[in-house]
Coordinates of C-alpha atoms in Angstrom, one line a residue:
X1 CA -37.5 108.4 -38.9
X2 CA -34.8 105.6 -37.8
X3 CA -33.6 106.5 -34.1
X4 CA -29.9 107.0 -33.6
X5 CA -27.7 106.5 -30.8
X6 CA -28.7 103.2 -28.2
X7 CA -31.8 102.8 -27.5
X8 CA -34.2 104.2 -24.7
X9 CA -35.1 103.0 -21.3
X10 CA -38.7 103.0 -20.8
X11 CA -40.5 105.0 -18.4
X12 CA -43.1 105.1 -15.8
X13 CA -44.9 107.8 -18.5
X14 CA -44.5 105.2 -21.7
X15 CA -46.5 102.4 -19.9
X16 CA -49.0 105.2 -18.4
X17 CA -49.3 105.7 -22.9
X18 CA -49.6 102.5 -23.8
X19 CA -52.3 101.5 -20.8
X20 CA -54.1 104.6 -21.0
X21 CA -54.4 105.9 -17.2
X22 CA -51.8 108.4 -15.3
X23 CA -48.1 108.1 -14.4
X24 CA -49.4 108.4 -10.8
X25 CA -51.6 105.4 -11.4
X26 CA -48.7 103.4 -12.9
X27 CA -46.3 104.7 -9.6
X28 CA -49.0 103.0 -7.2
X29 CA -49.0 100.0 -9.0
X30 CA -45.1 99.4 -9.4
X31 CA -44.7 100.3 -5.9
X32 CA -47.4 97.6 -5.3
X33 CA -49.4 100.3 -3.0
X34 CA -53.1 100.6 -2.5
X35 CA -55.2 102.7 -4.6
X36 CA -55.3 101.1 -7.5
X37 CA -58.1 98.3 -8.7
X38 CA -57.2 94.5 -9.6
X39 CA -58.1 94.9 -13.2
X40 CA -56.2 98.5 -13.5
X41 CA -52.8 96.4 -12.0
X42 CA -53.0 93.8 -14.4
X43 CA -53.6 96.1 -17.4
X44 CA -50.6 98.1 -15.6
X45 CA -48.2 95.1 -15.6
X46 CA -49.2 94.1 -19.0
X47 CA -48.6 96.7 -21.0
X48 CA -45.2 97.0 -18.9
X49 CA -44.3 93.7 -20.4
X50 CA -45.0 94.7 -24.1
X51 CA -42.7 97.1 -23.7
X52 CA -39.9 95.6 -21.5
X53 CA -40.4 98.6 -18.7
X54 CA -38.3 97.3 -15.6
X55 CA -38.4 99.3 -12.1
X56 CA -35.0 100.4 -11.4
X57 CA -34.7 99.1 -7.7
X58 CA -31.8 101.4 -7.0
X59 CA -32.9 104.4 -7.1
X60 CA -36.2 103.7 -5.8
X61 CA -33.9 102.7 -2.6
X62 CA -32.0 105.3 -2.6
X63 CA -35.0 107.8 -2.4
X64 CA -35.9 105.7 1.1
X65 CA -35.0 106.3 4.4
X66 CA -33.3 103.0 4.1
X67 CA -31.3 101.8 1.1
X68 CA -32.1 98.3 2.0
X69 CA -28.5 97.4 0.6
X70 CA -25.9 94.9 2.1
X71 CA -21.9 95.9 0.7
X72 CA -20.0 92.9 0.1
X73 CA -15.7 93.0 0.0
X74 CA -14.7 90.2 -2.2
X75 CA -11.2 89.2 -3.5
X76 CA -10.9 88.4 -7.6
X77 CA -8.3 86.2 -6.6
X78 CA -10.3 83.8 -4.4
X79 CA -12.2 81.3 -6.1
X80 CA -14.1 80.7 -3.4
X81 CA -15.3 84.0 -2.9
X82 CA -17.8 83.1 -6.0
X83 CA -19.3 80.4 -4.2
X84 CA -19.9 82.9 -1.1
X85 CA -21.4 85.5 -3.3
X86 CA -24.1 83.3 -4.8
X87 CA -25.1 82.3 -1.4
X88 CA -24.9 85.8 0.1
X89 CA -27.4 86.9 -2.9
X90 CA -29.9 84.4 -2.3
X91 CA -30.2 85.2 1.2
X92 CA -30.0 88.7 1.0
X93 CA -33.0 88.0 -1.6
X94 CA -34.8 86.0 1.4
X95 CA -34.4 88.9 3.7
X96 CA -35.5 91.8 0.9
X97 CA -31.9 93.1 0.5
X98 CA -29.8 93.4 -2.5
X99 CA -26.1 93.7 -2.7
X100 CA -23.8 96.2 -3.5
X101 CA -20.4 94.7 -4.8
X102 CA -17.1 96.0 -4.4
X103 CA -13.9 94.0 -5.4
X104 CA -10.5 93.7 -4.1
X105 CA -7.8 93.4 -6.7
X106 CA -4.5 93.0 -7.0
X107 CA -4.3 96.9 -8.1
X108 CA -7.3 98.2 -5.7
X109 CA -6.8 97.2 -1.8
X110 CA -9.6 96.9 0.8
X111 CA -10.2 100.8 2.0
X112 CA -11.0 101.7 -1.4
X113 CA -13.3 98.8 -2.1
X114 CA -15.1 99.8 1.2
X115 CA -15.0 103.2 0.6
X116 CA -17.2 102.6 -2.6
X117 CA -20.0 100.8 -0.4
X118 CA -20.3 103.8 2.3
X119 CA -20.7 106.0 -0.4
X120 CA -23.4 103.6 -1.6
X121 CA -25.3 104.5 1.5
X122 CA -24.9 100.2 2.2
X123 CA -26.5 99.9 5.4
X124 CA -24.2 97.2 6.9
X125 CA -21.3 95.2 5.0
X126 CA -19.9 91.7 5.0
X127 CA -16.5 91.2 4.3
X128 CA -15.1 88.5 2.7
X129 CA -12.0 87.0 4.2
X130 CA -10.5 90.9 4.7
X131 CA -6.7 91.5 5.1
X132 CA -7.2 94.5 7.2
X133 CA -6.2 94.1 10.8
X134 CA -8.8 93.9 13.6
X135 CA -8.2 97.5 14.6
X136 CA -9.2 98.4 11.5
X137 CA -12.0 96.5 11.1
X138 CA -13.4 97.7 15.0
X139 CA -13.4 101.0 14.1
X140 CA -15.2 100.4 10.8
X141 CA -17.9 98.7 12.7
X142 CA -18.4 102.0 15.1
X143 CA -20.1 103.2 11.9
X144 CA -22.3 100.6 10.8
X145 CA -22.6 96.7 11.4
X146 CA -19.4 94.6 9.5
X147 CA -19.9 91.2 9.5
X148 CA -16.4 89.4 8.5
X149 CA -16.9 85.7 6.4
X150 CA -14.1 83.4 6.5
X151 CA -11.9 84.6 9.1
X152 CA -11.7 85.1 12.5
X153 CA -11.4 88.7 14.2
X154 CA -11.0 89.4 17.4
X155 CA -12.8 92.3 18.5
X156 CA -15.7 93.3 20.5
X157 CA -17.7 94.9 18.0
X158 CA -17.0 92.9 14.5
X159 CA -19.3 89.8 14.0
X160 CA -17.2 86.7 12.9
X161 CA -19.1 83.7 10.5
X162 CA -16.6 81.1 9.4
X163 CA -15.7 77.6 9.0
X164 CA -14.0 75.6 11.5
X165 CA -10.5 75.8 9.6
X166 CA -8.1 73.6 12.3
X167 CA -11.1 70.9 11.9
X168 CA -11.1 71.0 8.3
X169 CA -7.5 70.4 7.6
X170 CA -7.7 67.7 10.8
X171 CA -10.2 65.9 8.4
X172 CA -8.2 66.2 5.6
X173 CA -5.1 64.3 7.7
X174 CA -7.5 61.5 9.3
X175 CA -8.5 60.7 5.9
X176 CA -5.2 60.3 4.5
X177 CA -3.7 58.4 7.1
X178 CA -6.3 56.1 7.6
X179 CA -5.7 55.0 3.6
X180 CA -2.0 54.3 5.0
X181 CA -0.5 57.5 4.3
X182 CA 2.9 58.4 6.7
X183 CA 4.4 61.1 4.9
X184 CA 2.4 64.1 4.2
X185 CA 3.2 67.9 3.8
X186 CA 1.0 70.6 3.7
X187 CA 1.4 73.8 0.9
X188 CA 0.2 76.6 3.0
X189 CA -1.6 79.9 2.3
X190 CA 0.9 82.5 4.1
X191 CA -0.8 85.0 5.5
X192 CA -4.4 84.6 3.8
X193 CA -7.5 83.9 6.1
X194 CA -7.6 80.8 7.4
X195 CA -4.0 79.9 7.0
X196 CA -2.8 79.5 10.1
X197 CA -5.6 77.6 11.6
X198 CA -5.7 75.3 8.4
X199 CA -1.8 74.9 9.6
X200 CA -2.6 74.8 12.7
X201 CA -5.2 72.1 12.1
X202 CA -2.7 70.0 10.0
X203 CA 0.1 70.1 13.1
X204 CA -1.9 69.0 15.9
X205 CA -3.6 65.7 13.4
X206 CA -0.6 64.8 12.5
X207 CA 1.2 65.1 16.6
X208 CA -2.1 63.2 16.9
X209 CA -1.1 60.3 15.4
X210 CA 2.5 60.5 16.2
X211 CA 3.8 61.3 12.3
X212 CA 6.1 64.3 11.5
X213 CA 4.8 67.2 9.7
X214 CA 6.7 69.6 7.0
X215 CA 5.0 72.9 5.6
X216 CA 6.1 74.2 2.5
X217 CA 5.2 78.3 1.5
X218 CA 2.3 78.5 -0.9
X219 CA -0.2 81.0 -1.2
X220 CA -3.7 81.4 -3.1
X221 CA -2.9 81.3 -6.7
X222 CA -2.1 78.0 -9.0
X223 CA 1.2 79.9 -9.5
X224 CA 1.7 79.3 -5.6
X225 CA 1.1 75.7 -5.4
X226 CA 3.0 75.2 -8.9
X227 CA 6.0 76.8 -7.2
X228 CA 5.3 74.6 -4.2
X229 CA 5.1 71.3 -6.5
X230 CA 8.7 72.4 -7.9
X231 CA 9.9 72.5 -4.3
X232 CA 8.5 69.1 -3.4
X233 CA 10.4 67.6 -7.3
X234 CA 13.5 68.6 -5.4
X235 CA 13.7 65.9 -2.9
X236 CA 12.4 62.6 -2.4
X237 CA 8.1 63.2 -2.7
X238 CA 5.7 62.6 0.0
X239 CA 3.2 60.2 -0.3
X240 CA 0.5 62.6 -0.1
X241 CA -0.5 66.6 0.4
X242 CA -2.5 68.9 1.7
X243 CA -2.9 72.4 0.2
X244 CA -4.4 75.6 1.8
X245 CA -7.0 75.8 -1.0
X246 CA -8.6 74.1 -4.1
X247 CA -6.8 77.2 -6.5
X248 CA -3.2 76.7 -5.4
X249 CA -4.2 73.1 -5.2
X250 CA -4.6 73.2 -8.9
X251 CA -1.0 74.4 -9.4
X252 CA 0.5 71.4 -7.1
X253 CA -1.6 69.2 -9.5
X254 CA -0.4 70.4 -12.8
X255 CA 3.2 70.9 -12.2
X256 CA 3.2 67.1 -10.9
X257 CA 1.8 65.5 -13.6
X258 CA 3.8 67.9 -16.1
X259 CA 6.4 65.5 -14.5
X260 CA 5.3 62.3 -15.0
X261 CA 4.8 61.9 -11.7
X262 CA 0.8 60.1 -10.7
X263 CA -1.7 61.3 -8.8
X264 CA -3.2 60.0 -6.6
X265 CA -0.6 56.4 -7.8
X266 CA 2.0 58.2 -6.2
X267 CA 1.0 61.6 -4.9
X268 CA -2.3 61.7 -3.6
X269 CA -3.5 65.5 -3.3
X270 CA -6.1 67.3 -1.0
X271 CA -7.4 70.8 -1.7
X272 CA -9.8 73.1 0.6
X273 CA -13.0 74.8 -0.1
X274 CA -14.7 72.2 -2.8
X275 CA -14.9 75.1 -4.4
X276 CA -16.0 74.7 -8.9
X277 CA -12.6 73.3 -9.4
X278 CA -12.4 70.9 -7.5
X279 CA -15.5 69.5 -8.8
X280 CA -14.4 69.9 -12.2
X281 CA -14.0 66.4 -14.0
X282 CA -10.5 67.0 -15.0
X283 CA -9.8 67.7 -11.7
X284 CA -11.5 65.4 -9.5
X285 CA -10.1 66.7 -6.1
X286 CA -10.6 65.5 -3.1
X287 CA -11.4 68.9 -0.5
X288 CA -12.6 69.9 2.1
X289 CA -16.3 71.6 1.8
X290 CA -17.2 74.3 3.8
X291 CA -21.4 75.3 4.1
X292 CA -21.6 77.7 2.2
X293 CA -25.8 77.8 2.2
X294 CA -25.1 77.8 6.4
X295 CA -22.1 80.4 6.4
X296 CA -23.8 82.7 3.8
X297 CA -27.3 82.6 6.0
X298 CA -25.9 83.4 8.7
X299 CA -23.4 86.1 7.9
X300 CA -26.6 88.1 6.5
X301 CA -29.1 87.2 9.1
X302 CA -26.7 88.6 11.6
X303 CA -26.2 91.9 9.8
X304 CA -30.1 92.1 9.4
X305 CA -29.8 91.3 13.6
X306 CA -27.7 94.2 14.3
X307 CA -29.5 96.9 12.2
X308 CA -33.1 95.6 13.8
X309 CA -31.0 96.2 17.2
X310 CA -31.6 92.0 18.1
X311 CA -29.6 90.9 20.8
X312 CA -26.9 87.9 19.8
X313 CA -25.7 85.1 22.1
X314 CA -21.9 86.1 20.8
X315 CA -20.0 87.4 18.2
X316 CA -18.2 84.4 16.2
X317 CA -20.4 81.8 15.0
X318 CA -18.0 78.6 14.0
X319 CA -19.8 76.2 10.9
X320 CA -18.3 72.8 11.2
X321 CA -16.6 71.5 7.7
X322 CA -17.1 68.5 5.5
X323 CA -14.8 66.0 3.6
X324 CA -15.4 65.9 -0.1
X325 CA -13.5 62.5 -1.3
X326 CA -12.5 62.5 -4.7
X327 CA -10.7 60.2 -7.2
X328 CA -6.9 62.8 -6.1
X329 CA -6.6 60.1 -3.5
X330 CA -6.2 56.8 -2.7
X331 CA -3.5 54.1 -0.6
X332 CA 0.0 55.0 -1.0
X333 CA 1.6 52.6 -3.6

């Protein structure tokens, strides 16, 4: 008889079948726990393989005490936010932890997204460059351990892993001015995390070394940094830019070139984050990189800190950034 419909999930029961002992024999050996001899576990596990039988992890944690799960916030929007959330899953995978994902959209905001993990039974979360203000994210942490990535908080209770914006963009200025560059603007990112130190950063290198600076609005998108490119078209163009991030970076790129106009012959361009566009080799942009091996790390080791009750020296932990140079920049002609 041909079987309709899709197709059935093995159970502990079919691999008890094919190997010939008891379902509570094949539960020891999946839950790796003693009772069970060396040549019964590998008849166990092989007769598991010829028929494709997979634990489900979940709900084994879910019947725990502990769910052993870390929530993650992430924005679709932010390119970046990938990178993060390959990092955070191989350390979580260190530490014994999965992850439990919930997204922030441009139709779903942040209190639904983290409403989904508590319901998960998460045991701490790490959000990833949140919107919500510090008020919010204080009280959230009177419930269980938040660790915020890629932004700074201030608040007595929220653990802080980031990048050392200010320093980043300062980096991003040194580098251009020391190739001869005296007229550079930066595209900004608004309100986003990290903005206003990135802006910040850009101010102070360029008071540093006694040049004026002008800030254009831009935002996170390539629609941002396109409408920011159209801007600078307006008016006579600097010799180079800086640009709150590698995705609205992209923007400022295309709309320049749509114009003729060379990069880096006449524009050169810096983006943040070295995030997979920038490294793209159509792209070829010059950014600056943040740790994301060091910032992910940390952010979960710190969570796993606070739910073992470990003290902590403080509450922010800064990661210093990195200049990624790129063929987006060269001398001014």
């Amino acid at each position: 008889m041909t079987r309709t419909g899709p197709e059935r999930r093995p159970t502990l029961a079919d691999v008890a079948a094919r190997a010939g002992v008891s379902t509570a024999l094949v539960s020891i050996v999946m839950r790796e726990a003693p009772g069970a001899s060396a040549a019964t576990r590998e008849r166990v596990r092989r007769a598991a393989d010829e028929i494709g039988y997979r634990p489900d992890s979940r709900a084994r944690l879910l019947r725990s005490s502990r769910s052993r799960l870390l929530g993650v916030v992430f924005g679709v929007q932010h390119a970046f936010h990938g990178d993060l959330l390959t990092g955070l899953y191989d350390a979580a995978e260190r530490a014994g932890y999965e992850l439990a994902l919930s997204a922030v959209t441009p139709g779903r905001g942040e209190q639904p997204a983290v409403d989904s993990l508590l319901r998960d039974r998460c045991e701490a979360l790490v959000l990833l460059g949140p919107q919500s203000p510090a008020a919010t994210l204080t009280d959230l942490a009177t419930r269980l351990p938040v660790v915020v990535l890629a932004r700074p908080v201030r608040s007595a209770t929220v653990d802080v892993v980031r990048t050392a914006d200010d320093e980043g963009m300062r980096l991003a200025v040194d580098h251009l001015v020391a190739l001869g560059h005296r007229d550079v603007v930066h595209v900004d990112g608004g309100r986003a995390p990290g903005a206003a130190e990135r802006r910040r950063g850009y101010r102070e290198a360029l008071q540093r070394h006694g040049l004026p600076a002008r800030v254009l609005a831009g935002g996170l998108t390539e629609d941002d940094g396109a409408a920011a490119a159209r801007r600078l078209l307006e008016g006579p163009l600097p010799s180079a830019v800086t640009v709150f991030n590698d995705r609205c970076a992209l923007g400022v790129l295309d709309v320049l070139r749509r114009a003729g106009r060379t990069v880096p012959g006449e524009v050169s361009v810096v983006g943040y984050d070295d995030s997979r566009i920038a490294r793209l080799s159509s792209v070829d942009l010059t950014s600056v990189a943040q740790d994301v091996e060091q910032l992910t790390t940390l952010a979960v080791g710190r969570a796993l800190a606070r739910l073992d009750g470990t003290p902590v020296d403080r509450r922010e932990l800064v990661v210093p950034p990195r200049l990624v140079v790129r063929s987006s920049t060269a001398p001014p002609s």
